Coordinates of C-alpha atoms and ligand atoms in Angstrom, one line a residue:
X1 CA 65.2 76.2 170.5
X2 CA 61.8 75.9 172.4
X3 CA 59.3 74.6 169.7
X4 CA 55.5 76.2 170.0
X5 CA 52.5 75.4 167.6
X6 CA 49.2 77.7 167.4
X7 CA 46.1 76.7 165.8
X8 CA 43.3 78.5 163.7
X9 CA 40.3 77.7 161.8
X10 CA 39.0 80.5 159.3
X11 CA 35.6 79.9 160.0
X12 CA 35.9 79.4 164.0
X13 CA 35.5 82.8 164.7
X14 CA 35.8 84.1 168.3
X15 CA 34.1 88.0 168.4
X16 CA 34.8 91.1 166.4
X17 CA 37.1 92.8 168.2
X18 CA 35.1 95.8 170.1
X19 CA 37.7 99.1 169.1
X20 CA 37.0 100.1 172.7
X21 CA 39.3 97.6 174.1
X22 CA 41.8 100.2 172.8
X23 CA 41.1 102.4 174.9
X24 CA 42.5 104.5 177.7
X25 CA 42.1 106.5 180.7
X26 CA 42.7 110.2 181.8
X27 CA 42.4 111.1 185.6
X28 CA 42.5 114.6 187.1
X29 CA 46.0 113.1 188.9
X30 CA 49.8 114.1 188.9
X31 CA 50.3 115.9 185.3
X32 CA 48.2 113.8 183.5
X33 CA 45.9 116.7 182.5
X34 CA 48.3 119.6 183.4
X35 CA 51.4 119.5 181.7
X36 CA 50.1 116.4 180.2
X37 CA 47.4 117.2 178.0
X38 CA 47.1 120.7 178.4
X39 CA 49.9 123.3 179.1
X40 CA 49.0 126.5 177.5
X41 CA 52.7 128.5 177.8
X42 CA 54.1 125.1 176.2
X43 CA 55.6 125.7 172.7
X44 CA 53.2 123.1 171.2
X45 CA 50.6 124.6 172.7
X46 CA 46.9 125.1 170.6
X47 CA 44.9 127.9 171.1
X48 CA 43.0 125.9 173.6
X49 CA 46.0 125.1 175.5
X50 CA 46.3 121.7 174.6
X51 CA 49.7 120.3 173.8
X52 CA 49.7 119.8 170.1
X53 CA 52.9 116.5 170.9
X54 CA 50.6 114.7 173.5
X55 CA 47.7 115.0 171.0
X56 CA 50.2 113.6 168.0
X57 CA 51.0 110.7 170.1
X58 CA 47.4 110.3 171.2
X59 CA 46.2 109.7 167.9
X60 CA 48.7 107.9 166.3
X61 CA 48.4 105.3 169.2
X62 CA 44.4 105.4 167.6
X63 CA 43.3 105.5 171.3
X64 CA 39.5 104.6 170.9
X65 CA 38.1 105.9 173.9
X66 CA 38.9 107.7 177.3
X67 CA 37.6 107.3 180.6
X68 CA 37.7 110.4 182.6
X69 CA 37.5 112.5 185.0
X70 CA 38.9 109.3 187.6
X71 CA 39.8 106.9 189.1
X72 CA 40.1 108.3 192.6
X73 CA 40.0 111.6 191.9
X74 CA 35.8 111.6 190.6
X75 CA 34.6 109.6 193.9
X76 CA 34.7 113.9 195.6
X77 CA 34.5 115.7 192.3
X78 CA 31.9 118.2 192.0
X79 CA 31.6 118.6 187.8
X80 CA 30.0 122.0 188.4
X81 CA 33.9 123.5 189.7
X82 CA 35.0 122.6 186.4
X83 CA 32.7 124.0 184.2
X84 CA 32.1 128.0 183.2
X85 CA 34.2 131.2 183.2
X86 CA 37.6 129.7 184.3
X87 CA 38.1 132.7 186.7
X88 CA 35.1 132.2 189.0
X89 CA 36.0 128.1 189.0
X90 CA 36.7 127.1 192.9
X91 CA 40.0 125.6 193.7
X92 CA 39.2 122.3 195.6
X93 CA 40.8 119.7 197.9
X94 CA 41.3 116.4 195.9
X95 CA 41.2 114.1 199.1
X96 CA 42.1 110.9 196.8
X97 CA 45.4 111.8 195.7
X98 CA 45.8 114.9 198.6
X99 CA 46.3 117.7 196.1
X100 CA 44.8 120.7 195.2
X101 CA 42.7 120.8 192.0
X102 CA 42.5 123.9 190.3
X103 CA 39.7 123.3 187.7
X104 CA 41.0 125.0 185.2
X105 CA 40.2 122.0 183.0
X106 CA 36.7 120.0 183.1
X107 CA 34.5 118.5 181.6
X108 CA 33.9 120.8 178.0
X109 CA 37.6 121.4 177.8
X110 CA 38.2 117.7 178.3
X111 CA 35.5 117.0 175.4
X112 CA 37.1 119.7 173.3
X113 CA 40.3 117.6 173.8
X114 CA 38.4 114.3 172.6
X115 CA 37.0 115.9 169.5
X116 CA 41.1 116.8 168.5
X117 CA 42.3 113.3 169.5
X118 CA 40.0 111.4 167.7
X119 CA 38.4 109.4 170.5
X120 CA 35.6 108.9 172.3
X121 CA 34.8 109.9 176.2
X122 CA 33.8 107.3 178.6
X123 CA 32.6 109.7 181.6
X124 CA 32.6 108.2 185.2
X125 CA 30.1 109.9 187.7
X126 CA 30.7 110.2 191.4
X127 CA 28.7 108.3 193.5
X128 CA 31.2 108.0 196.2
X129 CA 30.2 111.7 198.4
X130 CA 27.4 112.4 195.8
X131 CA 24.4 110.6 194.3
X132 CA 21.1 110.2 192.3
X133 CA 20.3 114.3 191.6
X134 CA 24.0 114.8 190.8
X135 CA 24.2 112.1 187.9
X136 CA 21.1 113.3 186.6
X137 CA 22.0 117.1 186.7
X138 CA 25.5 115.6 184.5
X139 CA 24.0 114.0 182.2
X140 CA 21.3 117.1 181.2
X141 CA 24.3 119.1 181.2
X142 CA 25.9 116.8 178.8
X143 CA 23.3 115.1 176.7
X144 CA 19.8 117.1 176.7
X145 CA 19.8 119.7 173.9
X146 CA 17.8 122.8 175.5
X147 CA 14.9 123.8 177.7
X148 CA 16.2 122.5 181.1
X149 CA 18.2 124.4 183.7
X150 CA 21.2 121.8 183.2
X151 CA 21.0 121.4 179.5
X152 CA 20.9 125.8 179.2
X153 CA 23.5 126.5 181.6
X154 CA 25.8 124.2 179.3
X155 CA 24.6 126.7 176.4
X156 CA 25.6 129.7 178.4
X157 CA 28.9 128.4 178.9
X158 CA 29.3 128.6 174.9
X159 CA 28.8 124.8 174.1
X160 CA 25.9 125.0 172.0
X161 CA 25.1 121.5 170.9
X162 CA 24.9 118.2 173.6
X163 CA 27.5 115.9 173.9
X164 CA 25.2 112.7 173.8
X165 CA 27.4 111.0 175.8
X166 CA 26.5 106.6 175.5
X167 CA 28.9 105.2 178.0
X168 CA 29.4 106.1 181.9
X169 CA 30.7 104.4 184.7
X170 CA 28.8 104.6 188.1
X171 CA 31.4 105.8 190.0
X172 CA 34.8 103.8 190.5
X173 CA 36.4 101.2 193.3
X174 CA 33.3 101.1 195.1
X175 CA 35.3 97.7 196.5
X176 CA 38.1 99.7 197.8
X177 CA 38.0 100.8 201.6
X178 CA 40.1 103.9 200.3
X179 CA 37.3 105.1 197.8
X180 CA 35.9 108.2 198.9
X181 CA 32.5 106.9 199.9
X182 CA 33.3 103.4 200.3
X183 CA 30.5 101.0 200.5
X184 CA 29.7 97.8 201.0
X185 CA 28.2 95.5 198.0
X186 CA 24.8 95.7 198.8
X187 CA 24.8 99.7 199.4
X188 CA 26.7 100.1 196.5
X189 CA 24.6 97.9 194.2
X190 CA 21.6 99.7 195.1
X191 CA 22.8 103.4 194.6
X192 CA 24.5 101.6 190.4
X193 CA 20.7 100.4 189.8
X194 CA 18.7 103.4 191.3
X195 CA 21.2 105.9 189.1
X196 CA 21.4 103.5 186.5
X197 CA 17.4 103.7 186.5
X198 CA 17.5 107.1 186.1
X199 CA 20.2 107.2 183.1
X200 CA 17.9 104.6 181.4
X201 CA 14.8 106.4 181.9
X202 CA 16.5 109.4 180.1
X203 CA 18.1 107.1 177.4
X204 CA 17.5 103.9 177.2
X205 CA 20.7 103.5 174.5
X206 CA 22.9 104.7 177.7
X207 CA 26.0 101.8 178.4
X208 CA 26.5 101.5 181.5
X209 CA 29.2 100.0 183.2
X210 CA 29.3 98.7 186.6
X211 CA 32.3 98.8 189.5
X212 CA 33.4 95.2 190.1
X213 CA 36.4 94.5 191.7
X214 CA 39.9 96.8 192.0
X215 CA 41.6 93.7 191.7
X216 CA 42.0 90.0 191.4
X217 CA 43.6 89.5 195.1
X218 CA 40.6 91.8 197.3
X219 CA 39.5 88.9 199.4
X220 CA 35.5 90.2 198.3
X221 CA 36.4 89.4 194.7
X222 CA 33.4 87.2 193.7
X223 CA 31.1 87.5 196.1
X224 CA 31.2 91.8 195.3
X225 CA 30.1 90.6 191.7
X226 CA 27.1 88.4 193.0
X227 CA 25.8 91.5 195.6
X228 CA 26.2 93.9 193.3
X229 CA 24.6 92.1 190.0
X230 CA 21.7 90.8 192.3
X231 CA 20.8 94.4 193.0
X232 CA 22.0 96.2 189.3
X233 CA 22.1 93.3 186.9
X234 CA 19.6 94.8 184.3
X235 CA 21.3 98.5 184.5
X236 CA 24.6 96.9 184.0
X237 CA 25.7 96.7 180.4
X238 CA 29.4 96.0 181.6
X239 CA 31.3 94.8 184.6
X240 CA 34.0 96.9 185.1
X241 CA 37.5 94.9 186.5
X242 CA 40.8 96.2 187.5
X243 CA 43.6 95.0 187.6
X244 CA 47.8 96.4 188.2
X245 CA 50.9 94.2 187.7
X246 CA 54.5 94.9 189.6
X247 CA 58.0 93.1 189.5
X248 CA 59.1 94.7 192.9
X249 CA 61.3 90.9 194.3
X250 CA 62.7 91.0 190.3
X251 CA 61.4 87.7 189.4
X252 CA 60.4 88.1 186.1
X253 CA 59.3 84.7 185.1
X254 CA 56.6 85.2 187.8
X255 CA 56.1 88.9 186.3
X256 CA 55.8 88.0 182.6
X257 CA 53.4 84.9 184.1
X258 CA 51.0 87.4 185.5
X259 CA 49.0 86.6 182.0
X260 CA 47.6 83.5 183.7
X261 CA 46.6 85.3 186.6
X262 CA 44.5 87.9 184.2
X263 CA 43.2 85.1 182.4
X264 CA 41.6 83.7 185.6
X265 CA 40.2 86.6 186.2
X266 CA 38.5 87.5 183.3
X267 CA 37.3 84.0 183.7
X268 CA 36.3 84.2 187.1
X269 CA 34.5 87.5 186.3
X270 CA 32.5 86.2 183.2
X271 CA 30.9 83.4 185.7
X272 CA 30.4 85.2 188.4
X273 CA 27.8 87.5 185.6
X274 CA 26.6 84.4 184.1
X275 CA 26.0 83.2 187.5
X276 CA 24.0 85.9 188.1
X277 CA 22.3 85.6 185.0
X278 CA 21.3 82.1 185.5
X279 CA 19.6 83.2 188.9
X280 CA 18.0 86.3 187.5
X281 CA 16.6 83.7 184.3
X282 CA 18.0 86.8 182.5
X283 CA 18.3 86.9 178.5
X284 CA 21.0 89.9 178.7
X285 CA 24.4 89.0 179.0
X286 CA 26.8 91.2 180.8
X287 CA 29.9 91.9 179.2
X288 CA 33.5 93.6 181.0
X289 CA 35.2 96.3 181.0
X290 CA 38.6 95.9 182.0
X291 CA 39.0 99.9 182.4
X292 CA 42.3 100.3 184.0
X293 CA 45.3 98.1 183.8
X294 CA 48.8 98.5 183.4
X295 CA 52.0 97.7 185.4
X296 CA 52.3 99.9 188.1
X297 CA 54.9 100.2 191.2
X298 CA 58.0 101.8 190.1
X299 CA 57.1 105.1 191.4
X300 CA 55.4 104.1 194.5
X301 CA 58.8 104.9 196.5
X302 CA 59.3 108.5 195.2
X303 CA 55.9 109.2 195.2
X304 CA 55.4 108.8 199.2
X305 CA 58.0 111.7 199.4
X306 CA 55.3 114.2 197.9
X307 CA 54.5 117.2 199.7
X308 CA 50.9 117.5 200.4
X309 CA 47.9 119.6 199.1
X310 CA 50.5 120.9 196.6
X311 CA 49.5 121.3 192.6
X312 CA 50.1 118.4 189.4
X313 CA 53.2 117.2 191.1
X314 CA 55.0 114.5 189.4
X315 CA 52.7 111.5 191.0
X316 CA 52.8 107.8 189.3
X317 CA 55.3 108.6 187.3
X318 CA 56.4 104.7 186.1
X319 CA 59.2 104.7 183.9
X320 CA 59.0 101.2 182.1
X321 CA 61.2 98.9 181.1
X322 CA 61.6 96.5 178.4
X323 CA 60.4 93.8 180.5
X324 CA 57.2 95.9 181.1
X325 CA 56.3 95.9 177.7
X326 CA 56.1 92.1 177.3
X327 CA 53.8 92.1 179.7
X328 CA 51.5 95.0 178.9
X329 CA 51.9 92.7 175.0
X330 CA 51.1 89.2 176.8
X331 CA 47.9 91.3 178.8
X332 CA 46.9 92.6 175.2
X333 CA 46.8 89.4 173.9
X334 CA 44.5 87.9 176.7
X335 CA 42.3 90.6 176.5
X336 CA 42.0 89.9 172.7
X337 CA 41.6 86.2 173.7
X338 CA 38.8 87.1 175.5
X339 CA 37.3 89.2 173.2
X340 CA 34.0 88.0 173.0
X341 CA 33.3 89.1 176.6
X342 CA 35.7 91.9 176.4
X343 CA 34.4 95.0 174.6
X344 CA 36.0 97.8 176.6
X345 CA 39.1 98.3 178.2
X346 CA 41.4 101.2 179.2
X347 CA 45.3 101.0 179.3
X348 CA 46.1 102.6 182.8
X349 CA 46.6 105.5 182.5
X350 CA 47.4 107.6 179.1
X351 CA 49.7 110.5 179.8
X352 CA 52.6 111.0 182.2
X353 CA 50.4 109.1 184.8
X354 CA 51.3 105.1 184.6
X355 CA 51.3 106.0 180.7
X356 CA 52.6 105.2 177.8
X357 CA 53.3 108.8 176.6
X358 CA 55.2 111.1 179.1
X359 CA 55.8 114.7 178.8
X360 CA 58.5 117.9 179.8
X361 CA 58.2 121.3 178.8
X362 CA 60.2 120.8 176.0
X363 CA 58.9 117.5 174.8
X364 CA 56.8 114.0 174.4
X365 CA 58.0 111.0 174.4
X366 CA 57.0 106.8 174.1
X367 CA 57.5 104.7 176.9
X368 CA 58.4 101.4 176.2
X369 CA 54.7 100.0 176.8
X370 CA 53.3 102.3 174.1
X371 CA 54.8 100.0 171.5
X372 CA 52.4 97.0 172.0
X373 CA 49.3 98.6 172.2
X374 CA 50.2 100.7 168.9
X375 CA 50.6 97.8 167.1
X376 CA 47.6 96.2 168.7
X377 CA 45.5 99.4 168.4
X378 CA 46.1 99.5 164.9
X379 CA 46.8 96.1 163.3
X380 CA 44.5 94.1 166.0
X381 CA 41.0 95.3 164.2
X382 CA 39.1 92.8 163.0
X383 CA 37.9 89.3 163.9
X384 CA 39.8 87.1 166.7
X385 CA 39.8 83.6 165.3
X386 CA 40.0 81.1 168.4
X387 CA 43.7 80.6 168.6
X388 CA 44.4 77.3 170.5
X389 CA 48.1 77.6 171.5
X390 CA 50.6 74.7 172.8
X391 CA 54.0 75.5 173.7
X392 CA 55.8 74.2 176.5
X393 CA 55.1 75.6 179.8
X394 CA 57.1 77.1 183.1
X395 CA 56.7 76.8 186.5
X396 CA 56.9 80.1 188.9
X397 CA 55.3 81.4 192.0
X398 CA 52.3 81.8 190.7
X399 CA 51.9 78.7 188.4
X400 CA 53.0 75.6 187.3
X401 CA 52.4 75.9 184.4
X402 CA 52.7 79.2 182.8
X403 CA 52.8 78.9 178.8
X404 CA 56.4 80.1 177.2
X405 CA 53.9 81.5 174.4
X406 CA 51.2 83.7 174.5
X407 CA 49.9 84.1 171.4
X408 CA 46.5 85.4 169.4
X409 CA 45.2 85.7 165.6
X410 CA 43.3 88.4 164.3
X411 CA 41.7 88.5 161.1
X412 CA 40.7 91.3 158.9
X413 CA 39.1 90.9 156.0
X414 CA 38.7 94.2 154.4
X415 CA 42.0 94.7 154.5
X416 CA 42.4 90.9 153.7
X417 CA 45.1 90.5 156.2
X418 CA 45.9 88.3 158.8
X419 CA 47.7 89.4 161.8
X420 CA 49.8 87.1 164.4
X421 CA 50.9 88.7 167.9
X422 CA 53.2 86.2 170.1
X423 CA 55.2 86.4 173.2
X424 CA 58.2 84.5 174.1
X425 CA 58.3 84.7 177.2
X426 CA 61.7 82.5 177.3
X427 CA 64.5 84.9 178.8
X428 CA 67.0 81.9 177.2
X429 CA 65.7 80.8 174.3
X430 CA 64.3 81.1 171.3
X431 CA 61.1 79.7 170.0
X432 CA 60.2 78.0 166.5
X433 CA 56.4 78.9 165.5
X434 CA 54.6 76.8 163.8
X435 CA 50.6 76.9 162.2
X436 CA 48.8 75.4 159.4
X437 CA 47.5 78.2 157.3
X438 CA 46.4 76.0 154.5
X439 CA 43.1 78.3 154.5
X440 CA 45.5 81.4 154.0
X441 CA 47.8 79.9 151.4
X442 CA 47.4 82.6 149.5
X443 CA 48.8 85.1 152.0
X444 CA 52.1 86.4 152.1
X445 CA 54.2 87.3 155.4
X446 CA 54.5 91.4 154.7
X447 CA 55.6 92.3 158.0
X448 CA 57.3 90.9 161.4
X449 CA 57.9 93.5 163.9
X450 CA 59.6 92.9 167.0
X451 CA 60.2 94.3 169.8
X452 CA 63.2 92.6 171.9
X453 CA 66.0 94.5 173.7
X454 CA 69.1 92.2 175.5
X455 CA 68.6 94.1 178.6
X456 CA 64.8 93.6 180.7
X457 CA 65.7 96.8 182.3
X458 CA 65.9 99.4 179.3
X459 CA 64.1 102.4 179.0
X460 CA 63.1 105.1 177.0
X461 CA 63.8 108.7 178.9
X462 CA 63.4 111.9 177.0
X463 CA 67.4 112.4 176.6
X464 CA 67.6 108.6 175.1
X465 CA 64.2 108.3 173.9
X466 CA 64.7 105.4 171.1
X467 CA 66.4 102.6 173.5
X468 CA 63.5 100.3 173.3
X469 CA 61.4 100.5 169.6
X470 CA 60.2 97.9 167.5
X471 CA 61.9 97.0 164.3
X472 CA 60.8 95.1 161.5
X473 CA 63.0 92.1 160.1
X474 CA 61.7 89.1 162.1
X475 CA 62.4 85.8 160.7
X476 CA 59.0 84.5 159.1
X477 CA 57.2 82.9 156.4
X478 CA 54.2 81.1 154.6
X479 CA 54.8 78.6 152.4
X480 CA 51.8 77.5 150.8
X481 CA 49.7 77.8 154.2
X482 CA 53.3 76.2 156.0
X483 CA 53.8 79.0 158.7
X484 CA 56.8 79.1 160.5
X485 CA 58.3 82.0 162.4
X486 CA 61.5 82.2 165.0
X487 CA 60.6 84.5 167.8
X488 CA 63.7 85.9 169.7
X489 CA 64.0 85.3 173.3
X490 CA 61.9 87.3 175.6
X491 CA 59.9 89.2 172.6
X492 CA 56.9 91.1 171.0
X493 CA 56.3 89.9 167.9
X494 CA 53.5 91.1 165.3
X495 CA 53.3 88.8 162.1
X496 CA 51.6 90.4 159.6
X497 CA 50.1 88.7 156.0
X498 CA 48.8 90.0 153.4
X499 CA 46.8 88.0 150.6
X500 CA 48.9 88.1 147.4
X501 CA 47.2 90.2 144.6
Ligands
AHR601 O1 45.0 104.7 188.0 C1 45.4 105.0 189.3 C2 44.4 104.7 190.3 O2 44.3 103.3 190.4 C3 42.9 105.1 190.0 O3 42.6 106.4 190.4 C4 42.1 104.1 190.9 O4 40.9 103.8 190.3 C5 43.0 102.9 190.9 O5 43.2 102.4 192.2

């Protein structure tokens, strides 16, 4: 048995956890929106059109907010096809994703939609084939009350009172030579600041979150965050990072490793800020959003077979494994690890797209992913106390020393619990946990989910759809502030305690 040790102080408190780092993303791609969210001849079906099982699963993962409209698909969206009467709405080319985008759903049916699933929008403006005027004739539309053309118009189309929309991404994968209106860092930071200046003007409460890098590997990663913060620093209220995992050679140690590759990043990212900072003799610090990430190749093959300029065709449709899920619970925790630079980020994507819920026209169902960013969605609330972990480390392709354990604490005290997430990342063995909760003596272990499956490769499909879930039973306890738990090879785990009444 591998033996691993974390380390907590009450009082050495990392951050509050920002809710919005449980939060996801919804792109006008494949059948995210149709058939994922909305599907009006679909038995579950509201009077809207929006599927009443998607919007069950939605909120019971407590999904705090949702980027939208893209991804992609915004950098040649035109908002104005996608709102009014839905029979005069232009059918358009979407060049990203080579489909054809009926607009029968946009931007109030999509804030409809938020209102039912309990979340919050995070709405991303194109400024890859469209600029300054655009943004600003959005954001009337969405956030001025009356008595401007934009702001009217919204009130003609039957939506009465404004959105007041806070945060907005300007635009998406700037970085990325396949971004509809590429640009380089110094174009790009200058159209974020002059469109940031504009938002600001309006409101100056607006977040606004800036394109970094679409990944940790684009050989611009570094020096795209200095251009673009030397131009947009003091419009930037976040730094927005990407980042995609795949297991295409099989070699899962490296896989369930990738953690120490996110870590860098983030790491990497928050100096390249502070750099900036230090340069600018700026008092604000910018913060990141890590607004897509996820695991994603297992559909890349199929999805090269696709006919073109056809309609929501089954695109990025990832069907995850066990194996995925450790990661996606090993990413959650090094977000949460990060957590005082951290406030946003958005699980890649939400709905049949890279998601953790997918959907036929009989049913919904939960990948295997969806499992640890439930539990962290809705037991990770709360304070992150600085959780110094050593356990025995690996070596692999990508590091010498990857950590068998990845591990976090999160404290809450109005509920006056204490929660412990861990990941074995042994495939062999099992690992002894050990902490000294002297400080939480008087806290019981109450619950010890996990989520372990003997075969990496399991999935949930709508015909099996319970192969991989979480149980509780996991071996655990506190004695007298002497924590100890055994966490089962390659496993999620989720150590709950409660302080005795
Ligand atoms: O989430 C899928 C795509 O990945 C998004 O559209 C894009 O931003 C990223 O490259």
């Amino acid at each position: 048995m591998i033996k691993a040790r974390i380390s907590v102080d009450k009082y050495n408190i990392l951050s509050d956890v920002d809710p919005r780092i449980y939060g996801s993303f919804i792109e006008h791609l494949g059948r995210a929106v149709y058939e994922g969210i909305y599907q009006p001849d679909q038995k579950s079906a509201d009077e809207e059109g929006f599927r009443g099982d998607t919007l069950e699963l939605v909120r019971e993962l407590n999904v705090s907010t949702v980027r939208y409209p893209g991804g992609n698909f915004v950098s040649n969206y035109k908002w104005e096809d996608g709102v009014g009467p839905r029979e005069s709405r232009p059918k358009q080319l979407d060049y990203a994703w080579k489909v054809v985008e009926t607009n029968e759903v946009g931007l109030n049916e999509f804030m409809s939609w938020c209102k039912k699933a309990g979340t919050e929008p995070m709405m991303a403006i194109n400024l890859g084939t469209r600029g300054i005027q655009d943004a600003k004739n959005l954001l009337e539309y969405c956030n001025h009350p009356s008595g401007s053309a934009m702001a009217d118009l919204r009130i003609k189309h039957g939506y009465k009172d404004p959105y007041n929309i806070k945060l907005w991404c300007l635009g998406n994968e700037m970085d990325g030579q396949w971004q509809m209106g590429h640009k380089t860092a110094y174009e790009y930071g200058r159209i974020a600041n002059e469109v940031g200046n504009v938002m600001k003007t309006y409101d100056p409460s607006m977040e606004l979150v800036t394109c970094g890098s679409s990944g940790y590997y684009r050989n611009t990663f570094g020096e795209w965050e200095r251009q673009v913060l030397m131009e947009a620093y003091d419009v930037t209220d976040y730094l927005a990072l990407h980042m995609y995992w795949k297991n295409f050679d099989n070699d899962t140690p490296r896989f369930l490793g990738e953690t120490v590759e996110l870590e860098n990043y983030l790491v990497s990212a928050i100096a390249a800020c502070d750099y900036v900072k230090a340069v600018k003799r700026s008092k604000k610090k910018i913060n990141l959003s890590i607004d897509e990430w996820n695991v994603w190749y297992h559909s890349k093959e199929q999805d090269k077979r696709i006919e073109e300029w056809c309609r929501h065709p089954h695109q990025l449709e990832d069907i995850y494994n066990f194996e995925d899920a450790l990661l996606i619970g090993g990413a959650m925790i090094t977000l949460l690890r990060h957590a005082d630079r951290v406030k946003i980020a958005c699980l890649a994507q939400l709905v049949n797209v890279i998601a953790p819920i997918m959907t036929s026209d009989t049913g919904a169902w939960r990948q295997t992913i969806y499992y640890p960013f439930l539990h962290a969605s809705t037991m990770g609330r709360g304070k992150v106390l600085h959780t110094v972990v050593m356990s025995p480390t690996y070596e692999c392709r990508i590091s010498d020393a990857v950590p068998y354990l990845d591990s976090v604490v999160v404290e809450n005290e109005e509920e006056e619990t204490l929660t412990v997430f861990a990941v074995n990342k042994s495939l062999d063995d099992s690992m002894e946990l050990v902490c000294d909760l002297r400080q939480y003596a008087d806290y019981a272990v109450t619950r010890h989910i996990v989520l372990e499956h003997e075969n990496l490769k399991a999935v949930n499909t709508e015909d099996n759809p319970y192969e991989v879930v979480p149980h509780e039973g996991g071996v655990s306890k506190n004695d007298n502030g002497d924590f100890t738990a055994v966490l089962q090879p390659h496993s999620w785990n989720v150590i709950r305690l409660t302080k005795k009444k």
